[in-house]
Each structure stands twice: as structure tokens, then as C-alpha cells.
mmCIF file of C-alpha atoms in Angstrom:
data_model
loop_
_atom_site.group_PDB
_atom_site.id
_atom_site.type_symbol
_atom_site.label_atom_id
_atom_site.label_comp_id
_atom_site.label_asym_id
_atom_site.label_seq_id
_atom_site.Cartn_x
_atom_site.Cartn_y
_atom_site.Cartn_z
ATOM 1 C CA MET T 4 48.403 86.183 -58.046
ATOM 2 C CA LYS T 5 50.843 85.774 -55.151
ATOM 3 C CA VAL T 6 52.818 88.643 -53.612
ATOM 4 C CA GLY T 7 56.239 87.956 -52.190
ATOM 5 C CA LEU T 8 59.741 89.279 -51.862
ATOM 6 C CA SER T 9 63.107 88.837 -53.483
ATOM 7 C CA THR T 10 65.865 88.182 -50.957
ATOM 8 C CA TYR T 11 67.665 91.001 -52.813
ATOM 9 C CA SER T 12 65.229 93.396 -51.124
ATOM 10 C CA LEU T 13 66.713 92.415 -47.753
ATOM 11 C CA GLN T 14 70.331 92.605 -48.929
ATOM 12 C CA GLN T 15 71.130 95.387 -46.434
ATOM 13 C CA ALA T 16 70.241 93.101 -43.545
ATOM 14 C CA LEU T 17 71.880 90.039 -45.117
ATOM 15 C CA ASP T 18 75.129 91.927 -45.712
ATOM 16 C CA ALA T 19 75.101 93.253 -42.139
ATOM 17 C CA LYS T 20 74.536 89.691 -40.835
ATOM 18 C CA GLU T 21 71.300 90.843 -39.200
ATOM 19 C CA LEU T 22 69.522 88.078 -41.101
ATOM 20 C CA THR T 23 70.455 84.721 -42.556
ATOM 21 C CA VAL T 24 68.654 83.563 -45.693
ATOM 22 C CA PRO T 25 66.327 81.296 -43.648
ATOM 23 C CA ASP T 26 65.684 84.286 -41.341
ATOM 24 C CA ALA T 27 64.757 86.351 -44.387
ATOM 25 C CA ILE T 28 62.273 83.701 -45.477
ATOM 26 C CA ARG T 29 60.660 83.728 -42.045
ATOM 27 C CA TYR T 30 60.503 87.534 -42.127
ATOM 28 C CA ILE T 31 58.744 87.475 -45.506
ATOM 29 C CA ALA T 32 56.115 85.090 -44.174
ATOM 30 C CA GLU T 33 55.602 87.229 -41.049
ATOM 31 C CA GLN T 34 54.790 90.195 -43.317
ATOM 32 C CA GLY T 35 52.189 88.210 -45.226
ATOM 33 C CA GLY T 36 54.418 87.302 -48.144
ATOM 34 C CA GLU T 37 53.309 84.244 -50.082
ATOM 35 C CA HIS T 38 56.604 83.427 -51.781
ATOM 36 C CA VAL T 39 60.332 84.086 -51.722
ATOM 37 C CA GLU T 40 62.604 84.641 -54.688
ATOM 38 C CA ILE T 41 66.163 83.478 -54.073
ATOM 39 C CA VAL T 42 68.927 85.789 -55.341
ATOM 40 C CA PRO T 43 72.307 84.475 -54.141
ATOM 41 C CA ILE T 44 74.381 87.601 -53.513
ATOM 42 C CA GLY T 45 77.201 87.142 -51.022
ATOM 43 C CA TYR T 46 76.791 83.367 -50.986
ATOM 44 C CA SER T 47 76.718 80.511 -53.478
ATOM 45 C CA LEU T 48 74.332 77.582 -53.510
ATOM 46 C CA ILE T 49 76.847 75.706 -55.658
ATOM 47 C CA ASP T 50 79.678 76.184 -53.158
ATOM 48 C CA GLN T 51 77.379 75.947 -50.107
ATOM 49 C CA PRO T 52 74.889 73.220 -51.057
ATOM 50 C CA GLU T 53 73.833 72.808 -47.431
ATOM 51 C CA LEU T 54 71.961 76.109 -47.812
ATOM 52 C CA ILE T 55 69.647 74.511 -50.369
ATOM 53 C CA ASP T 56 68.074 72.263 -47.758
ATOM 54 C CA GLN T 57 67.959 75.108 -45.239
ATOM 55 C CA ILE T 58 66.120 77.355 -47.701
ATOM 56 C CA ARG T 59 63.686 74.666 -48.778
ATOM 57 C CA GLU T 60 62.950 73.642 -45.187
ATOM 58 C CA ALA T 61 62.472 77.249 -44.028
ATOM 59 C CA ALA T 62 59.959 77.896 -46.814
ATOM 60 C CA GLN T 63 58.106 74.681 -46.011
ATOM 61 C CA ASP T 64 58.048 75.495 -42.288
ATOM 62 C CA VAL T 65 56.380 78.885 -42.829
ATOM 63 C CA GLY T 66 54.176 77.720 -45.699
ATOM 64 C CA ILE T 67 55.394 79.927 -48.563
ATOM 65 C CA ASP T 68 56.550 79.050 -52.073
ATOM 66 C CA ILE T 69 60.036 79.413 -53.490
ATOM 67 C CA SER T 70 59.021 81.201 -56.666
ATOM 68 C CA ASN T 71 62.206 81.833 -58.602
ATOM 69 C CA TYR T 72 65.982 81.423 -58.509
ATOM 70 C CA ALA T 73 67.901 84.326 -60.088
ATOM 71 C CA ILE T 74 71.569 84.300 -61.097
ATOM 72 C CA GLY T 75 74.000 86.258 -63.233
ATOM 73 C CA ALA T 76 75.584 85.145 -66.513
ATOM 74 C CA ASN T 77 77.386 86.690 -69.474
ATOM 75 C CA PHE T 78 77.673 84.919 -72.818
ATOM 76 C CA VAL T 79 79.637 87.687 -74.590
ATOM 77 C CA THR T 80 82.813 87.971 -72.545
ATOM 78 C CA GLY T 81 84.966 88.083 -75.670
ATOM 79 C CA GLU T 82 87.280 85.467 -74.165
ATOM 80 C CA GLY T 83 86.648 82.789 -76.797
ATOM 81 C CA PRO T 84 84.537 79.651 -77.259
ATOM 82 C CA ASP T 85 85.921 77.960 -74.137
ATOM 83 C CA ALA T 86 84.679 80.829 -71.995
ATOM 84 C CA LEU T 87 81.242 80.620 -73.587
ATOM 85 C CA GLY T 88 81.066 76.872 -73.064
ATOM 86 C CA ASN T 89 82.197 77.237 -69.470
ATOM 87 C CA GLU T 90 79.592 79.912 -68.789
ATOM 88 C CA ILE T 91 76.805 77.765 -70.231
ATOM 89 C CA ALA T 92 78.012 74.812 -68.143
ATOM 90 C CA THR T 93 77.974 76.972 -65.004
ATOM 91 C CA VAL T 94 74.413 78.110 -65.686
ATOM 92 C CA MET T 95 73.410 74.475 -66.151
ATOM 93 C CA LYS T 96 74.838 73.731 -62.697
ATOM 94 C CA HIS T 97 72.553 76.450 -61.390
ATOM 95 C CA VAL T 98 69.649 74.717 -63.134
ATOM 96 C CA ASP T 99 70.506 71.701 -60.980
ATOM 97 C CA VAL T 100 70.394 73.987 -57.925
ATOM 98 C CA ALA T 101 66.994 75.300 -58.993
ATOM 99 C CA ALA T 102 65.740 71.731 -59.307
ATOM 100 C CA ALA T 103 67.074 70.924 -55.828
ATOM 101 C CA LEU T 104 65.269 73.982 -54.461
ATOM 102 C CA GLY T 105 62.084 72.702 -56.049
ATOM 103 C CA VAL T 106 61.444 75.799 -58.176
ATOM 104 C CA THR T 107 59.968 75.782 -61.657
ATOM 105 C CA ARG T 108 61.354 79.219 -62.637
ATOM 106 C CA MET T 109 64.936 80.391 -62.990
ATOM 107 C CA ARG T 110 66.274 83.691 -64.269
ATOM 108 C CA HIS T 111 69.734 83.980 -65.764
ATOM 109 C CA ASP T 112 71.393 87.013 -67.316
ATOM 110 C CA VAL T 113 72.676 86.806 -70.877
ATOM 111 C CA ALA T 114 75.030 89.696 -71.652
ATOM 112 C CA PHE T 115 76.703 92.825 -70.355
ATOM 113 C CA ARG T 116 78.569 95.435 -72.367
ATOM 114 C CA PRO T 117 79.688 98.990 -71.546
ATOM 115 C CA ALA T 118 77.063 101.546 -72.529
ATOM 116 C CA GLN T 119 79.100 102.913 -75.428
ATOM 117 C CA GLU T 120 79.369 99.410 -76.916
ATOM 118 C CA GLY T 121 75.720 98.484 -76.607
ATOM 119 C CA THR T 122 74.675 99.639 -80.056
ATOM 120 C CA VAL T 123 71.926 98.116 -82.185
ATOM 121 C CA ALA T 124 74.587 96.753 -84.546
ATOM 122 C CA GLN T 125 76.438 95.088 -81.672
ATOM 123 C CA PHE T 126 73.226 93.598 -80.312
ATOM 124 C CA GLU T 127 72.375 92.141 -83.729
ATOM 125 C CA ALA T 128 75.881 90.670 -83.969
ATOM 126 C CA ASP T 129 75.641 89.141 -80.476
ATOM 127 C CA LEU T 130 72.071 87.885 -80.829
ATOM 128 C CA PRO T 131 72.864 84.521 -82.491
ATOM 129 C CA VAL T 132 75.324 83.686 -79.696
ATOM 130 C CA LEU T 133 72.791 84.637 -77.017
ATOM 131 C CA VAL T 134 70.054 82.633 -78.712
ATOM 132 C CA LYS T 135 72.123 79.453 -78.926
ATOM 133 C CA ALA T 136 73.177 79.758 -75.282
ATOM 134 C CA CYS T 137 69.595 80.357 -74.118
ATOM 135 C CA GLN T 138 68.342 77.435 -76.217
ATOM 136 C CA ARG T 139 70.890 75.028 -74.753
ATOM 137 C CA ILE T 140 70.075 76.062 -71.205
ATOM 138 C CA ALA T 141 66.321 76.046 -71.763
ATOM 139 C CA ASP T 142 66.500 72.582 -73.300
ATOM 140 C CA TYR T 143 68.464 71.329 -70.301
ATOM 141 C CA ALA T 144 66.062 73.042 -67.891
ATOM 142 C CA ALA T 145 63.068 71.498 -69.634
ATOM 143 C CA SER T 146 64.186 68.067 -68.466
ATOM 144 C CA HIS T 147 63.774 69.385 -64.888
ATOM 145 C CA GLY T 148 60.422 71.018 -65.587
ATOM 146 C CA ILE T 149 61.972 74.475 -65.238
ATOM 147 C CA THR T 150 61.183 77.617 -67.238
ATOM 148 C CA THR T 151 64.221 79.850 -67.705
ATOM 149 C CA SER T 152 64.024 83.584 -68.320
ATOM 150 C CA VAL T 153 65.955 86.742 -69.068
ATOM 151 C CA GLU T 154 65.390 89.889 -67.034
ATOM 152 C CA ASN T 155 65.355 93.377 -68.496
ATOM 153 C CA HIS T 156 68.417 94.765 -66.765
ATOM 154 C CA GLY T 157 72.083 95.560 -67.272
ATOM 155 C CA TYR T 158 71.475 98.298 -69.893
ATOM 156 C CA TYR T 159 72.521 96.122 -72.854
ATOM 157 C CA VAL T 160 69.548 93.726 -73.001
ATOM 158 C CA GLN T 161 67.120 95.910 -71.104
ATOM 159 C CA SER T 162 64.685 97.556 -73.489
ATOM 160 C CA SER T 163 61.402 95.763 -74.050
ATOM 161 C CA GLU T 164 62.159 95.291 -77.741
ATOM 162 C CA ARG T 165 65.564 93.640 -77.197
ATOM 163 C CA VAL T 166 64.087 91.323 -74.570
ATOM 164 C CA ARG T 167 61.229 90.473 -76.912
ATOM 165 C CA ARG T 168 63.635 89.781 -79.786
ATOM 166 C CA LEU T 169 65.659 87.404 -77.659
ATOM 167 C CA VAL T 170 62.598 85.511 -76.440
ATOM 168 C CA HIS T 171 61.213 85.202 -79.979
ATOM 169 C CA GLU T 172 64.512 84.108 -81.514
ATOM 170 C CA THR T 173 65.175 81.561 -78.761
ATOM 171 C CA ALA T 174 61.788 80.037 -79.578
ATOM 172 C CA ARG T 175 61.458 77.754 -76.597
ATOM 173 C CA GLU T 176 58.186 77.410 -74.698
ATOM 174 C CA ASN T 177 60.143 77.356 -71.445
ATOM 175 C CA PHE T 178 62.206 80.490 -72.141
ATOM 176 C CA ARG T 179 60.470 83.700 -71.174
ATOM 177 C CA THR T 180 61.196 86.958 -69.333
ATOM 178 C CA THR T 181 61.347 88.010 -65.724
ATOM 179 C CA LEU T 182 59.590 91.323 -66.255
ATOM 180 C CA ASP T 183 60.928 94.062 -63.983
ATOM 181 C CA ILE T 184 58.528 97.019 -63.974
ATOM 182 C CA GLY T 185 61.101 99.565 -62.824
ATOM 183 C CA ASN T 186 64.145 98.512 -64.811
ATOM 184 C CA PHE T 187 62.814 99.893 -68.084
ATOM 185 C CA LEU T 188 63.533 103.365 -66.711
ATOM 186 C CA CYS T 189 67.250 102.540 -66.737
ATOM 187 C CA VAL T 190 67.114 102.750 -70.541
ATOM 188 C CA ASP T 191 64.643 105.649 -70.416
ATOM 189 C CA GLU T 192 61.669 103.574 -71.577
ATOM 190 C CA ASP T 193 58.185 104.304 -70.243
ATOM 191 C CA PRO T 194 57.331 101.436 -67.851
ATOM 192 C CA VAL T 195 53.636 101.358 -68.745
ATOM 193 C CA SER T 196 54.322 100.952 -72.471
ATOM 194 C CA ALA T 197 57.153 98.501 -71.854
ATOM 195 C CA VAL T 198 55.016 96.325 -69.592
ATOM 196 C CA LYS T 199 52.372 96.221 -72.341
ATOM 197 C CA ASN T 200 55.068 95.048 -74.770
ATOM 198 C CA ASN T 201 56.484 92.289 -72.574
ATOM 199 C CA ILE T 202 53.725 90.988 -70.298
ATOM 200 C CA PRO T 203 52.693 88.289 -72.820
ATOM 201 C CA TYR T 204 56.146 86.730 -72.351
ATOM 202 C CA ALA T 205 56.461 87.025 -68.566
ATOM 203 C CA SER T 206 57.118 84.019 -66.368
ATOM 204 C CA MET T 207 57.577 86.287 -63.359
ATOM 205 C CA VAL T 208 57.024 89.963 -62.471
ATOM 206 C CA HIS T 209 59.284 92.149 -60.356
ATOM 207 C CA ALA T 210 57.604 95.121 -58.686
ATOM 208 C CA LYS T 211 60.246 97.837 -58.422
ATOM 209 C CA ASP T 212 59.937 101.612 -58.218
ATOM 210 C CA PHE T 213 62.315 104.526 -58.758
ATOM 211 C CA TYR T 214 62.485 108.231 -58.127
ATOM 212 C CA ARG T 215 63.432 109.937 -61.396
ATOM 213 C CA ARG T 216 65.071 113.302 -62.075
ATOM 214 C CA PRO T 217 66.104 114.791 -65.433
ATOM 215 C CA SER T 218 69.719 114.860 -66.548
ATOM 216 C CA TYR T 219 70.089 118.581 -65.843
ATOM 217 C CA ARG T 220 69.119 118.193 -62.155
ATOM 218 C CA ASN T 221 71.864 116.184 -60.473
ATOM 219 C CA PRO T 222 70.424 115.235 -57.044
ATOM 220 C CA GLY T 223 73.803 114.176 -55.616
ATOM 221 C CA GLU T 224 74.750 111.106 -53.618
ATOM 222 C CA GLY T 225 72.586 108.008 -53.771
ATOM 223 C CA TRP T 226 71.480 108.341 -57.384
ATOM 224 C CA PHE T 227 72.696 106.667 -60.580
ATOM 225 C CA GLN T 228 72.304 107.608 -64.229
ATOM 226 C CA THR T 229 70.224 106.034 -66.960
ATOM 227 C CA ALA T 230 71.441 105.220 -70.450
ATOM 228 C CA HIS T 231 70.671 108.811 -71.481
ATOM 229 C CA GLY T 232 71.941 110.555 -68.368
ATOM 230 C CA ASN T 233 68.781 110.946 -66.290
ATOM 231 C CA TYR T 234 68.958 110.184 -62.568
ATOM 232 C CA LEU T 235 67.309 107.336 -60.670
ATOM 233 C CA ARG T 236 67.157 106.274 -57.032
ATOM 234 C CA GLY T 237 65.474 103.140 -55.721
ATOM 235 C CA ALA T 238 62.107 103.747 -54.057
ATOM 236 C CA ILE T 239 59.549 101.805 -52.056
ATOM 237 C CA VAL T 240 56.962 100.490 -54.514
ATOM 238 C CA GLY T 241 54.254 103.143 -54.711
ATOM 239 C CA HIS T 242 56.455 105.957 -53.401
ATOM 240 C CA GLY T 243 58.389 106.594 -56.598
ATOM 241 C CA ASP T 244 57.610 108.220 -59.923
ATOM 242 C CA ILE T 245 56.319 105.196 -61.848
ATOM 243 C CA ASP T 246 52.575 105.201 -62.513
ATOM 244 C CA MET T 247 52.013 102.041 -60.481
ATOM 245 C CA PRO T 248 48.191 102.093 -60.552
ATOM 246 C CA GLU T 249 48.284 102.089 -64.354
ATOM 247 C CA VAL T 250 51.005 99.428 -64.476
ATOM 248 C CA PHE T 251 48.935 97.162 -62.258
ATOM 249 C CA ARG T 252 45.852 97.812 -64.356
ATOM 250 C CA VAL T 253 47.815 96.626 -67.392
ATOM 251 C CA LEU T 254 49.088 93.561 -65.512
ATOM 252 C CA LYS T 255 45.655 92.555 -64.281
ATOM 253 C CA GLN T 256 43.858 93.163 -67.578
ATOM 254 C CA SER T 257 46.490 91.089 -69.391
ATOM 255 C CA GLY T 258 45.326 88.045 -67.447
ATOM 256 C CA TYR T 259 48.648 87.636 -65.645
ATOM 257 C CA ASP T 260 48.008 85.709 -62.447
ATOM 258 C CA GLY T 261 51.451 84.500 -61.359
ATOM 259 C CA TYR T 262 54.044 85.566 -58.827
ATOM 260 C CA ILE T 263 54.795 89.239 -58.200
ATOM 261 C CA SER T 264 58.099 89.655 -56.410
ATOM 262 C CA VAL T 265 58.901 92.961 -54.715
ATOM 263 C CA GLU T 266 62.412 94.271 -55.311
ATOM 264 C CA PHE T 267 63.592 97.117 -53.120
ATOM 265 C CA GLU T 268 66.972 98.782 -53.644
ATOM 266 C CA GLY T 269 66.498 102.153 -51.992
ATOM 267 C CA MET T 270 68.082 103.960 -49.049
ATOM 268 C CA GLU T 271 65.361 103.323 -46.453
ATOM 269 C CA ASN T 272 65.500 100.488 -43.923
ATOM 270 C CA CYS T 273 65.070 97.370 -46.030
ATOM 271 C CA LYS T 274 62.705 95.580 -43.647
ATOM 272 C CA THR T 275 60.335 98.515 -43.312
ATOM 273 C CA ALA T 276 60.525 99.287 -47.030
ATOM 274 C CA SER T 277 59.804 95.681 -47.996
ATOM 275 C CA ARG T 278 56.763 95.473 -45.734
ATOM 276 C CA ILE T 279 55.286 98.721 -47.078
ATOM 277 C CA ALA T 280 56.030 97.703 -50.667
ATOM 278 C CA MET T 281 54.266 94.343 -50.330
ATOM 279 C CA ASP T 282 51.257 96.054 -48.750
ATOM 280 C CA ASN T 283 51.166 98.548 -51.625
ATOM 281 C CA VAL T 284 51.407 95.816 -54.264
ATOM 282 C CA ARG T 285 48.403 94.042 -52.761
ATOM 283 C CA ARG T 286 46.441 97.292 -52.730
ATOM 284 C CA PHE T 287 47.363 98.209 -56.323
ATOM 285 C CA TRP T 288 46.253 94.760 -57.476
ATOM 286 C CA GLU T 289 42.956 94.947 -55.600
ATOM 287 C CA GLU T 290 42.234 98.450 -56.930
ATOM 288 C CA ALA T 291 43.246 97.718 -60.527
#
């Protein structure tokens, strides 16, 4: 098992220009991180290919892995077959980026729909389209030795069962899930049970925590609502309301021994929060 950090965790500092992406990689290593996950928000490795070499060289210089490359995608825009083909082609370009980075894991999204449209019936109707898109991309990625994955986020394809359905239907050895511990709460699913459901299919694990309040206790600014109206706010891993010791017991007993990437999206200082979160992840793993 290797503990590291998603660059998304340092987005506050990246947005404020306090850090560049290579700076972020050096910071992760200074805090004992063993890998970096690249999430290109606010920049594009397709439009700025010079960053690829900078990222790879920074990771090599400090001796940490580049574990995963995570991008967005939406195969159900409703804009016709040309839009779908264009979106698949764009994701394939990102596969080329992943190969240039030297990673063997890449996460891409698959679909977003407004909450009121994300019914079971709609998911079943969309599933064949999602499966074909994921198969095409996974087949292309296989030629680069890359495993692609879907993450449980975005409300629509977020529950453990929908993720599991998509992975099973896609039926490619190199298509799995980036399992985000915290994101199951966004669709009001118990993280411990959901991790048990999806850990057999995980290519990567995100350690994320949330504070949770019921729908009848609006905490005010800084919180967002789940699919069923409860309130969440990003927390430092181990500080929130998820039963992290039990989650890590499940992870360890499953035999998972890959990358664990900390994701922080709370209100605290991102550098301090990321350091504490990585320390807590190591401790939870050791104590599990």
C-alpha cells in the first residue's frame, strides 16, 4: 500500500498561484507522500503538453510515483452521435496523455444528469451507451498498458450498485473503479457497506471524509446537499463522520494493497489538511 495525494487536494493553493503542479508534487514528497494523482483542474495537459514532462520530471526528482490521471467526461449529453464520438475521441487523447505521463491507471467520468432525471429507468436506458463508450476506451487504453476506471461521483453513477453494474457490463479486465470512500455519502449510502460492495473492482482508492448533518438541520454556508437532502461538508480524513477505522479494516482485510490517494475538499488550509490526512491514513492502515 502506498499513501499519496491527489493534486485536487491542493486546489486552493494551485488556484491562488501559491503552488505550481511541480511544486505540489514536491510538497507531497516533503510530507512523506509516496505518489501523486494528477487531476487537471485549471490547466490542460492536452493544450499544455510541456507540463507533462515537468510533472514526470518532478516526480522522478523527488522519487514518488504518478499513480493515476483523472479527467471528466460525459457520454450522455443528448447532443447526438457526433457528440458521443467526439467525447470518446477526446478521452482517447487523454489516454495518450496518461501514457506520456507513464501512468498505468486513468479515471474518466461517464455521465452526468440532473438529480431529478437520474432515475433507475434512465440509468438502464443509458447503460448500453455507457458500456460501449467504456469498452472502446478501455480497449484503446489496453494497447498502452493502462487500466481505465469510473469513479463513484456526480450523483448519477455514484451508488455502489450502479458502479458495479457498469463495471460488470463493460466486461474488460482493464476497466475498474476508482473507489472514493467518502463519495457514497453524496447518494446517502453507508460508506462501509459500499466499500465492501466495490473493493473487489477497485484499481485505486480515494480517502475522503465528510461532516454530515441531517436534512432538517441546515448548517449554513459551506455545506452542500446529498441526493436526499442531507448536508455534507468536506473534512480532513479522520476528522469527519465516516467510520474510517472500520473502512480501513475492510480495505485491508480485502487484500487491497494498491495506491490510496487522499482527497481533501474542506474549508481548512489545504496544505495543513493534506498533511494531517496522509498521516491519519497511514495510522488507520497500521491499526486496521
